[in-house]
RNA sequence: GGCUGAAUGGCAGAGUGGUGAUGUAGCGGCCUGCAAAGCCGUGUACCCCGGUUCGAUUCCGGGUUCAGCCUCCA
């Protein structure tokens, strides 16, 4: 039985869906004005893995991840670049898709955009005004935080605490500093949409309330996102959605931990971020995915080359085991699968799930000579790995990688040529020449492995 | 200041009231012409101080340190 840690209760809870066999999942996605960084990669990979596992557990999942394509930063960046907002956001959505495809992330079923839901947003704001949860002032509309009884239930804050914090900027238009904006009047030269309160644009929080309820209904199963969205974004979403619909909003709230650099949160404002595409220049995409899965999704994840190197070695071990073995299609992974599922049922414990893969790998390596058994074990390994979105590549392709862009590295053909020369030398027991050739290749980052069938190679 | 959460072996990272995580690195052995890969073996790890208990890394209390949120952020 699957248990999910619910931020609302701060406990693991048995997962019960609203409709039997069906899961509705909404995840807060990207604000598109730049390249995605490794922090974004984590959200994408984590929830992709959640979806894969739910599907592998026979749930019919509807996965919605929104795209924020209108906001202050987008407007500012478009102005800086001297391009239209749409040009900027479309370009960045393209980058995002490239990055997520590389990471083996299956596209969400729906990716609603804020700008395509203005009507629903306006409707929701209207309803909030009707219910006296919101008020208009000078073309803006604000949410009346005080009017929502359960405000703070997600983040564990209460209104008193928030007041004593008082770091909230003072804004004359607001009746109360805690109130937040639902609709923002457009300043001159800013884009906007017509509304009952004049030309303007939606506040950040309202789009997710409108889009999630519109796509999945007033009450749905899981709402996810990064930990930093817990407050105020998700807290405000609850206030808006439950205020407007009068129904319970999301049942389970899942928040993934941060990616850190030197024990500090990776973030745009700190400027300590690495974009996915930069990292992809130095490591295979699957290594990044593996690295993300080495820690449980709620834990912090320290980004460093050492850790990526480690991930690469580990993944190499898995692929090495699969090399040269024809995997059977298996419908059930037996005991290994049970252990794997027990781990994943425990709030998606991917580190333990991975450890099952390594136990399996050890048995596979020890039984390479027994063709049937090896094929069976390889089949299980592939089956379970695929649930995590791993080991989908051809082993040789992963191990040999691609020749670096730099001229220095040898092409596959060149490597083969040296290997053939070395085979001749070895046949003549010319160990000196044989070792010379091997050293030469080692210097080029090519590692040779002699075995019964001949010589295989991989890139370091 | 308020509110979260975390501290595990060289590094990473699970977990548990009393025997094995797992990966990586190291060491020894087997295999190999030698290697590599693989297999086997190998680690007095659980922040500190109290308490509960026959027994605590695991439960409780206190402390220390670290991170996050309270302002845009996945």
Coordinates of C-alpha atoms (C1' of nucleotides) in Angstrom, one line a residue:
Chain A
X1 CA 0.0 0.0 0.0
X2 CA 1.4 3.3 -1.1
X3 CA 2.0 5.9 1.5
X4 CA 2.7 9.5 0.7
X5 CA 4.1 12.2 3.0
X6 CA 1.5 14.9 3.1
X7 CA 2.7 18.4 3.9
X8 CA -0.8 19.2 5.2
X9 CA -0.5 16.7 8.0
X10 CA 3.4 16.4 8.1
X11 CA 2.9 12.7 8.1
X12 CA 3.0 9.8 5.8
X13 CA -0.6 8.8 4.9
X14 CA -2.0 5.8 3.1
X15 CA -2.8 7.0 -0.4
X16 CA -6.5 6.9 -1.2
X17 CA -7.7 8.3 -4.4
X18 CA -10.9 10.2 -4.9
X19 CA -11.9 7.9 -7.7
X20 CA -10.8 4.3 -7.5
X21 CA -7.9 3.6 -9.8
X22 CA -7.5 7.2 -10.9
X23 CA -5.1 9.9 -9.9
X24 CA -5.3 13.6 -10.6
X25 CA -2.0 15.3 -10.1
X26 CA -1.1 19.0 -10.5
X27 CA 2.4 20.3 -10.3
X28 CA 3.6 23.9 -10.3
X29 CA 5.8 24.2 -13.3
X30 CA 8.1 26.8 -14.7
X31 CA 8.0 30.5 -15.1
X32 CA 9.4 30.7 -18.6
X33 CA 11.9 33.5 -19.1
X34 CA 15.2 31.7 -19.0
X35 CA 16.9 28.3 -19.2
X36 CA 16.0 25.7 -16.6
X37 CA 18.5 24.9 -13.9
X38 CA 19.2 21.8 -12.0
X39 CA 16.6 22.7 -9.4
X40 CA 14.0 22.6 -12.1
X41 CA 15.4 19.4 -13.2
X42 CA 14.7 17.9 -9.8
X43 CA 11.0 18.9 -9.9
X44 CA 10.7 17.5 -13.4
X45 CA 12.4 14.2 -12.6
X46 CA 10.8 13.7 -9.2
X47 CA 7.3 14.1 -10.4
X48 CA 8.0 12.2 -13.6
X49 CA 9.1 9.3 -11.4
X50 CA 6.0 9.6 -9.2
X51 CA 3.9 9.4 -12.3
X52 CA 5.8 6.5 -13.7
X53 CA 5.5 4.6 -10.5
X54 CA 1.8 5.3 -10.1
X55 CA 1.2 4.1 -13.7
X56 CA 3.3 1.0 -13.0
X57 CA 0.9 0.5 -10.0
X58 CA -2.0 0.5 -12.4
X59 CA -3.3 3.9 -11.7
X60 CA -4.8 5.9 -14.5
X61 CA -2.9 9.2 -13.9
X62 CA -3.8 12.6 -15.2
X63 CA -0.7 14.7 -14.9
X64 CA -1.1 18.5 -15.2
X65 CA 1.9 20.8 -15.0
X66 CA 1.3 24.5 -15.7
X67 CA 3.4 27.0 -17.5
X68 CA 3.5 30.5 -16.1
X69 CA 3.9 32.7 -19.2
X70 CA 3.0 36.1 -17.8
X71 CA 4.6 37.8 -14.8
X72 CA 6.8 40.7 -13.9
X73 CA 10.0 39.0 -14.6
X74 CA 8.9 37.9 -18.0
X75 CA 7.8 41.4 -18.9
X76 CA 11.1 42.8 -17.7
X77 CA 13.2 40.2 -19.5
X78 CA 11.3 40.7 -22.8
X79 CA 11.9 44.4 -22.5
X80 CA 15.5 43.9 -21.9
X81 CA 15.8 41.6 -24.9
X82 CA 13.7 43.9 -27.0
X83 CA 11.4 41.0 -28.0
X84 CA 7.8 40.3 -27.5
X85 CA 6.6 38.4 -24.5
X86 CA 5.3 35.6 -26.6
X87 CA 8.6 35.3 -28.5
X88 CA 10.4 35.0 -25.2
X89 CA 8.1 32.5 -23.5
X90 CA 7.8 30.3 -26.6
X91 CA 11.5 30.2 -26.9
X92 CA 11.9 29.2 -23.3
X93 CA 9.2 26.6 -23.5
X94 CA 11.2 25.1 -26.3
X95 CA 14.4 25.0 -24.1
X96 CA 12.4 23.5 -21.3
X97 CA 11.1 20.7 -23.5
X98 CA 14.5 20.0 -24.9
X99 CA 15.9 19.7 -21.4
X100 CA 13.1 17.6 -20.0
X101 CA 13.2 15.3 -23.0
X102 CA 16.9 14.8 -22.5
X103 CA 16.3 13.8 -18.9
X104 CA 13.8 11.2 -19.9
X105 CA 10.9 13.0 -18.5
X106 CA 7.6 12.0 -20.0
X107 CA 5.6 15.1 -21.0
X108 CA 2.7 15.8 -18.7
X109 CA -0.8 15.1 -20.1
X110 CA -1.6 18.8 -20.0
X111 CA 0.5 21.9 -19.7
X112 CA -1.9 24.8 -19.3
X113 CA -0.6 28.3 -19.7
X114 CA -1.7 31.2 -17.6
X115 CA -2.4 33.4 -20.6
X116 CA -4.8 30.9 -22.0
X117 CA -6.9 30.8 -18.8
X118 CA -7.6 34.5 -18.2
X119 CA -11.3 33.9 -18.5
X120 CA -11.3 31.2 -15.8
X121 CA -9.0 33.4 -13.6
X122 CA -11.4 36.4 -13.9
X123 CA -14.4 34.1 -13.1
X124 CA -12.6 32.9 -10.0
X125 CA -11.7 36.3 -8.8
X126 CA -15.3 37.4 -9.3
X127 CA -16.5 34.6 -7.2
X128 CA -14.0 35.5 -4.4
X129 CA -15.3 39.1 -4.5
X130 CA -18.9 37.8 -4.3
X131 CA -18.0 35.7 -1.3
X132 CA -16.3 38.6 0.3
X133 CA -12.9 37.0 0.2
X134 CA -11.5 39.7 -2.1
X135 CA -11.9 43.4 -2.8
X136 CA -11.0 45.7 -5.7
X137 CA -8.9 48.8 -5.2
X138 CA -7.6 51.1 -7.8
X139 CA -7.8 48.5 -10.6
X140 CA -6.1 45.8 -8.4
X141 CA -7.9 43.1 -6.7
X142 CA -6.6 41.7 -3.4
X143 CA -7.4 38.6 -1.4
X144 CA -8.6 39.2 2.1
X145 CA -6.4 36.9 4.0
X146 CA -8.3 37.5 7.2
X147 CA -11.4 36.1 5.7
X148 CA -10.1 32.6 5.3
X149 CA -10.4 30.7 8.5
X150 CA -7.7 28.1 7.7
X151 CA -5.1 30.4 6.4
X152 CA -1.7 28.9 7.3
X153 CA -2.8 25.3 7.5
X154 CA -0.3 24.1 4.9
X155 CA 2.8 26.0 6.0
X156 CA 2.2 25.8 9.7
X157 CA 2.0 29.5 10.1
X158 CA -0.7 31.5 11.7
X159 CA -1.8 35.0 11.0
X160 CA -0.4 36.3 14.2
X161 CA 3.0 35.0 13.5
X162 CA 3.0 36.5 10.0
X163 CA 2.0 39.8 11.5
X164 CA 4.9 39.8 13.9
X165 CA 7.2 38.9 11.0
X166 CA 6.1 42.1 9.3
X167 CA 8.5 41.9 6.5
X168 CA 5.6 42.3 4.1
X169 CA 5.9 45.5 2.1
X170 CA 3.4 48.2 2.8
X171 CA 1.1 48.9 0.1
X172 CA -1.5 51.6 0.5
X173 CA -4.0 49.9 -1.8
X174 CA -4.1 47.0 0.5
X175 CA -6.4 47.0 3.5
X176 CA -4.1 44.7 5.3
X177 CA -0.4 44.0 4.7
X178 CA -1.0 40.3 4.6
X179 CA -3.4 40.5 1.7
X180 CA -2.0 39.4 -1.6
X181 CA -2.8 40.4 -5.2
X182 CA -5.2 38.5 -7.4
X183 CA -5.3 40.9 -10.2
X184 CA -2.8 43.6 -11.1
X185 CA -3.7 46.7 -13.0
X186 CA -1.5 47.3 -16.0
X187 CA 0.8 50.2 -15.9
X188 CA 1.3 52.1 -19.1
X189 CA 3.2 50.0 -21.7
X190 CA 2.4 46.8 -19.8
X191 CA 0.5 44.0 -21.4
X192 CA -3.0 43.3 -20.1
X193 CA -6.4 41.8 -20.5
X194 CA -9.8 43.4 -20.1
X195 CA -11.5 42.7 -16.8
X196 CA -14.3 44.1 -14.7
X197 CA -11.5 46.0 -12.8
X198 CA -9.9 47.4 -15.9
X199 CA -6.9 46.3 -18.0
X200 CA -4.5 44.1 -16.0
X201 CA -3.0 40.7 -15.5
X202 CA -3.4 37.9 -13.0
X203 CA -1.4 37.6 -9.9
X204 CA 0.9 34.7 -9.6
X205 CA -1.0 32.5 -7.2
X206 CA -4.5 32.8 -8.8
X207 CA -3.4 31.1 -12.1
X208 CA -2.7 27.8 -10.4
X209 CA -6.0 27.9 -8.5
X210 CA -7.9 28.5 -11.7
X211 CA -6.0 26.1 -13.9
X212 CA -5.8 23.2 -11.4
X213 CA -9.5 23.3 -10.6
X214 CA -10.4 23.9 -14.2
X215 CA -8.3 20.9 -15.4
X216 CA -8.8 18.5 -12.5
X217 CA -11.9 19.7 -10.6
X218 CA -12.4 21.5 -7.3
X219 CA -11.1 18.6 -5.4
X220 CA -8.2 16.5 -6.7
X221 CA -5.7 14.0 -5.4
X222 CA -2.1 15.4 -5.4
X223 CA -0.7 18.8 -5.7
X224 CA 3.1 19.1 -6.0
X225 CA 5.9 21.5 -6.3
X226 CA 9.2 22.7 -4.9
X227 CA 9.5 23.3 -1.2
X228 CA 9.9 27.0 -1.7
X229 CA 6.3 27.2 -3.1
X230 CA 4.9 26.0 0.2
X231 CA 4.6 29.5 1.4
X232 CA 3.1 31.7 0.2
X233 CA 2.2 30.2 -3.2
X234 CA 0.5 27.0 -2.1
X235 CA -0.9 28.5 1.0
X236 CA -2.5 31.2 -1.1
X237 CA -3.7 28.7 -3.6
X238 CA -5.6 26.9 -0.9
X239 CA -7.1 30.1 0.3
X240 CA -8.2 31.1 -3.2
X241 CA -9.5 27.7 -4.3
X242 CA -11.3 26.8 -1.1
X243 CA -12.5 30.3 -0.7
X244 CA -14.0 30.3 -4.2
X245 CA -15.4 26.8 -4.4
X246 CA -16.2 26.0 -0.8
X247 CA -14.7 22.6 -1.3
X248 CA -11.6 20.9 -0.1
X249 CA -8.8 21.5 -2.6
X250 CA -5.9 19.1 -3.0
X251 CA -5.9 16.0 -0.8
X252 CA -2.1 15.4 -0.7
X253 CA 0.6 18.0 -0.9
X254 CA 4.0 16.9 -2.0
X255 CA 7.0 19.1 -1.8
X256 CA 10.4 18.2 -3.2
X257 CA 13.6 19.4 -1.4
X258 CA 16.1 21.8 -2.9
X259 CA 19.1 21.3 -4.9
X260 CA 22.0 22.9 -3.1
X261 CA 25.4 24.2 -4.0
X262 CA 27.9 24.2 -1.1
X263 CA 25.1 23.7 1.3
X264 CA 23.2 26.6 0.0
X265 CA 20.0 26.6 -2.0
X266 CA 20.5 26.8 -5.7
X267 CA 18.5 29.7 -6.9
X268 CA 18.3 32.3 -9.4
X269 CA 18.5 35.1 -6.9
X270 CA 21.6 33.8 -5.4
X271 CA 23.1 33.3 -8.8
X272 CA 24.6 29.9 -7.8
X273 CA 22.7 27.9 -10.3
X274 CA 23.8 25.6 -13.1
X275 CA 21.6 25.3 -16.1
X276 CA 20.6 21.8 -17.2
X277 CA 22.1 22.4 -20.6
X278 CA 25.4 23.4 -19.1
X279 CA 25.6 20.2 -17.1
X280 CA 24.5 18.2 -20.1
X281 CA 27.7 19.4 -21.9
X282 CA 29.7 17.5 -19.3
X283 CA 27.6 14.6 -18.2
X284 CA 25.1 12.3 -19.9
X285 CA 21.5 13.2 -19.2
X286 CA 20.9 9.9 -17.5
X287 CA 23.7 10.6 -15.0
X288 CA 21.8 13.7 -13.9
X289 CA 18.6 11.8 -13.6
X290 CA 20.3 9.1 -11.6
X291 CA 22.0 11.7 -9.4
X292 CA 18.6 13.2 -8.6
X293 CA 17.1 9.8 -7.7
X294 CA 20.0 9.0 -5.3
X295 CA 18.3 11.0 -2.6
X296 CA 14.8 10.8 -1.4
X297 CA 12.8 13.6 -3.0
X298 CA 12.2 15.5 0.3
X299 CA 15.8 15.6 1.3
X300 CA 18.2 18.2 0.2
X301 CA 20.4 17.3 -2.8
X302 CA 23.9 18.7 -2.9
X303 CA 25.1 19.4 -6.4
X304 CA 28.8 18.9 -7.2
X305 CA 31.0 17.3 -9.7
X306 CA 32.1 14.7 -7.2
X307 CA 28.5 13.6 -6.8
X308 CA 27.9 13.5 -10.5
X309 CA 31.1 11.5 -11.0
X310 CA 29.8 9.1 -8.3
X311 CA 26.5 8.8 -10.1
X312 CA 28.2 8.1 -13.3
X313 CA 30.3 5.3 -11.8
X314 CA 27.2 3.8 -10.3
X315 CA 25.2 4.0 -13.5
X316 CA 28.2 2.5 -15.4
X317 CA 28.1 -0.5 -13.1
X318 CA 24.4 -1.0 -14.0
X319 CA 25.0 -0.7 -17.7
X320 CA 28.1 -2.9 -17.6
X321 CA 26.0 -5.7 -16.1
X322 CA 23.5 -5.4 -19.0
X323 CA 26.2 -5.3 -21.7
X324 CA 26.1 -8.2 -24.0
X325 CA 23.1 -9.9 -22.4
X326 CA 19.8 -10.3 -24.2
X327 CA 17.2 -9.4 -21.6
X328 CA 14.0 -11.3 -21.4
X329 CA 10.7 -9.6 -21.3
X330 CA 9.4 -10.3 -17.8
X331 CA 5.9 -9.6 -16.5
X332 CA 6.8 -9.8 -12.9
X333 CA 10.1 -9.3 -11.2
X334 CA 9.4 -11.6 -8.3
X335 CA 11.2 -11.0 -5.0
X336 CA 13.2 -8.1 -6.4
X337 CA 10.1 -6.4 -7.6
X338 CA 8.5 -6.8 -4.3
X339 CA 11.4 -5.2 -2.5
X340 CA 11.4 -2.5 -5.1
X341 CA 7.7 -1.8 -4.7
X342 CA 7.9 -1.8 -1.0
X343 CA 10.6 0.9 -1.2
X344 CA 8.6 3.0 -3.7
X345 CA 5.4 2.5 -1.7
X346 CA 7.2 4.2 1.2
X347 CA 6.8 7.7 -0.1
X348 CA 8.8 7.0 -3.2
X349 CA 12.0 5.9 -1.5
X350 CA 14.2 5.9 -4.6
X351 CA 17.5 5.3 -2.8
X352 CA 16.2 2.1 -1.5
X353 CA 14.7 1.2 -4.8
X354 CA 18.1 1.8 -6.4
X355 CA 19.7 -0.4 -3.9
X356 CA 17.5 -3.3 -5.0
X357 CA 18.8 -2.7 -8.5
X358 CA 22.3 -3.2 -7.3
X359 CA 21.5 -6.4 -5.5
X360 CA 20.0 -7.6 -8.6
X361 CA 23.0 -6.5 -10.6
X362 CA 25.3 -8.5 -8.3
X363 CA 23.3 -11.6 -8.8
X364 CA 23.3 -11.0 -12.6
X365 CA 27.1 -10.5 -12.7
X366 CA 27.6 -13.7 -10.7
X367 CA 25.4 -15.6 -13.1
X368 CA 26.6 -14.4 -16.4
X369 CA 27.4 -17.9 -17.6
X370 CA 23.9 -19.2 -17.1
X371 CA 22.3 -17.7 -20.1
X372 CA 18.7 -18.2 -19.1
X373 CA 19.1 -17.0 -15.7
X374 CA 21.1 -14.0 -16.8
X375 CA 18.5 -13.1 -19.4
X376 CA 15.8 -13.4 -16.8
X377 CA 17.7 -11.2 -14.3
X378 CA 18.5 -8.6 -16.9
X379 CA 14.9 -8.5 -17.8
X380 CA 13.9 -7.7 -14.2
X381 CA 16.6 -5.1 -14.0
X382 CA 15.4 -3.4 -17.1
X383 CA 11.8 -3.6 -16.0
X384 CA 12.4 -2.1 -12.6
X385 CA 14.8 0.5 -13.9
X386 CA 12.4 1.7 -16.5
X387 CA 9.9 2.5 -13.7
X388 CA 12.5 5.0 -12.6
X389 CA 13.2 6.1 -16.1
X390 CA 16.6 4.6 -16.1
X391 CA 18.6 2.1 -18.3
X392 CA 16.4 2.8 -21.3
X393 CA 19.5 3.3 -23.5
X394 CA 21.6 0.7 -25.3
X395 CA 24.4 -0.3 -22.9
X396 CA 27.1 0.0 -25.5
X397 CA 25.9 3.4 -26.4
X398 CA 25.9 4.6 -22.9
X399 CA 29.3 3.1 -22.1
X400 CA 31.0 4.3 -25.2
X401 CA 29.3 7.7 -25.0
X402 CA 29.9 10.1 -27.8
X403 CA 33.2 11.5 -28.9
X404 CA 33.7 14.9 -27.3
X405 CA 33.2 17.9 -29.5
X406 CA 36.9 18.6 -29.0
X407 CA 39.2 17.3 -31.7
X408 CA 41.3 15.5 -29.1
X409 CA 39.1 12.6 -28.5
X410 CA 39.3 9.5 -30.7
X411 CA 36.4 8.4 -32.9
X412 CA 34.8 5.0 -32.5
X413 CA 36.6 4.0 -35.8
X414 CA 40.0 5.0 -34.5
X415 CA 39.4 3.1 -31.3
X416 CA 38.4 0.0 -33.2
X417 CA 41.5 0.3 -35.3
X418 CA 43.8 0.4 -32.3
X419 CA 42.0 -2.5 -30.8
X420 CA 42.5 -4.6 -33.9
X421 CA 46.2 -3.8 -33.9
X422 CA 46.3 -4.8 -30.2
X423 CA 44.5 -8.1 -30.9
X424 CA 47.2 -9.0 -33.4
X425 CA 50.0 -8.1 -31.0
X426 CA 48.3 -10.2 -28.3
X427 CA 48.0 -13.2 -30.7
X428 CA 51.8 -13.0 -31.1
X429 CA 52.1 -12.6 -27.3
X430 CA 53.8 -9.2 -27.9
X431 CA 52.8 -7.9 -24.5
X432 CA 54.9 -4.8 -24.8
X433 CA 53.2 -3.6 -28.0
X434 CA 49.8 -4.7 -26.6
X435 CA 50.3 -2.6 -23.4
X436 CA 51.6 0.3 -25.4
X437 CA 48.4 0.4 -27.4
X438 CA 46.3 0.0 -24.3
X439 CA 48.2 2.8 -22.5
X440 CA 47.8 5.0 -25.5
X441 CA 44.0 4.5 -25.4
X442 CA 43.8 5.0 -21.7
X443 CA 45.4 8.4 -22.1
X444 CA 42.6 9.2 -24.5
X445 CA 40.0 8.2 -21.9
X446 CA 39.3 4.8 -23.4
X447 CA 39.2 1.8 -21.1
X448 CA 39.7 -1.6 -22.6
X449 CA 38.3 -4.8 -21.1
X450 CA 39.6 -8.2 -22.4
X451 CA 37.2 -11.0 -22.0
X452 CA 36.4 -14.4 -23.4
X453 CA 34.6 -13.0 -26.4
X454 CA 37.3 -10.5 -27.3
X455 CA 38.0 -6.9 -26.3
X456 CA 35.3 -4.4 -25.3
X457 CA 35.8 -0.8 -24.6
X458 CA 34.2 2.2 -23.0
X459 CA 34.9 5.8 -22.4
X460 CA 35.8 6.9 -18.9
Chain B
rG1 C1' 12.4 37.1 16.0
rG2 C1' 8.3 33.3 14.3
rC3 C1' 7.6 28.7 11.7
rU4 C1' 9.6 24.1 9.2
rG5 C1' 13.1 20.4 8.6
rA6 C1' 17.9 18.0 9.1
rA7 C1' 22.6 16.0 11.7
rU8 C1' 24.8 8.3 10.0
rG9 C1' 31.3 5.2 8.2
rG10 C1' 36.7 9.0 3.5
rC11 C1' 32.4 10.8 0.2
rA12 C1' 27.1 10.1 -1.0
rG13 C1' 22.8 8.0 1.1
rA14 C1' 18.7 4.6 3.3
rG15 C1' 17.0 2.5 7.6
rU16 C1' 16.2 0.3 12.4
rG17 C1' 14.8 -0.3 19.8
rG18 C1' 19.1 -5.7 20.0
rU19 C1' 22.6 -9.4 13.3
rG20 C1' 23.5 -7.4 6.4
rA21 C1' 21.5 -1.2 3.5
rU22 C1' 23.3 0.3 -1.2
rG23 C1' 26.7 3.1 -4.3
rU24 C1' 31.6 5.2 -4.6
rA25 C1' 36.7 5.3 -2.6
rG26 C1' 40.4 2.2 0.1
rC27 C1' 42.5 -2.6 1.5
rG28 C1' 43.2 -8.2 0.8
rG29 C1' 42.0 -12.5 -2.3
rC30 C1' 40.2 -15.0 -6.9
rC31 C1' 40.2 -14.3 -12.2
rU32 C1' 43.8 -12.1 -16.1
rG33 C1' 50.1 -12.5 -19.9
rC34 C1' 49.5 -7.9 -17.1
rA35 C1' 45.2 -4.9 -16.6
rA36 C1' 40.1 -3.6 -16.7
rA37 C1' 35.4 -5.5 -15.6
rG38 C1' 33.4 -9.1 -12.4
rC39 C1' 33.2 -12.2 -7.9
rC40 C1' 34.5 -13.1 -2.6
rG41 C1' 36.2 -10.9 1.9
rU42 C1' 37.2 -6.3 4.6
rG43 C1' 34.7 -0.7 8.3
rU44 C1' 34.6 -0.7 16.7
rA45 C1' 29.1 5.0 11.4
rC46 C1' 25.2 6.9 13.7
rC47 C1' 26.3 15.7 16.7
rC48 C1' 26.5 16.5 22.4
rC49 C1' 24.2 15.9 27.4
rG50 C1' 20.5 13.7 30.3
rG51 C1' 16.1 10.3 30.6
rU52 C1' 13.0 5.8 29.5
rU53 C1' 14.6 0.5 28.6
rC54 C1' 17.5 -5.7 30.0
rG55 C1' 19.3 -2.9 25.7
rA56 C1' 19.0 3.3 21.9
rU57 C1' 22.0 5.7 16.3
rU58 C1' 16.6 4.6 16.5
rC59 C1' 11.8 6.8 21.7
rC60 C1' 11.5 11.3 25.2
rG61 C1' 13.6 16.1 27.2
rG62 C1' 17.5 19.8 26.7
rG63 C1' 21.6 21.8 23.9
rU64 C1' 24.8 22.7 19.6
rU65 C1' 25.3 23.2 14.4
rC66 C1' 23.3 23.5 9.5
rA67 C1' 19.5 24.4 5.8
rG68 C1' 14.8 26.4 4.3
rC69 C1' 10.4 29.7 4.6
rC70 C1' 8.4 34.4 6.6
rU71 C1' 10.3 38.9 -0.2
rC72 C1' 10.7 36.7 -6.6
rC73 C1' 12.3 31.5 -6.7
rA74 C1' 11.3 24.4 -8.3

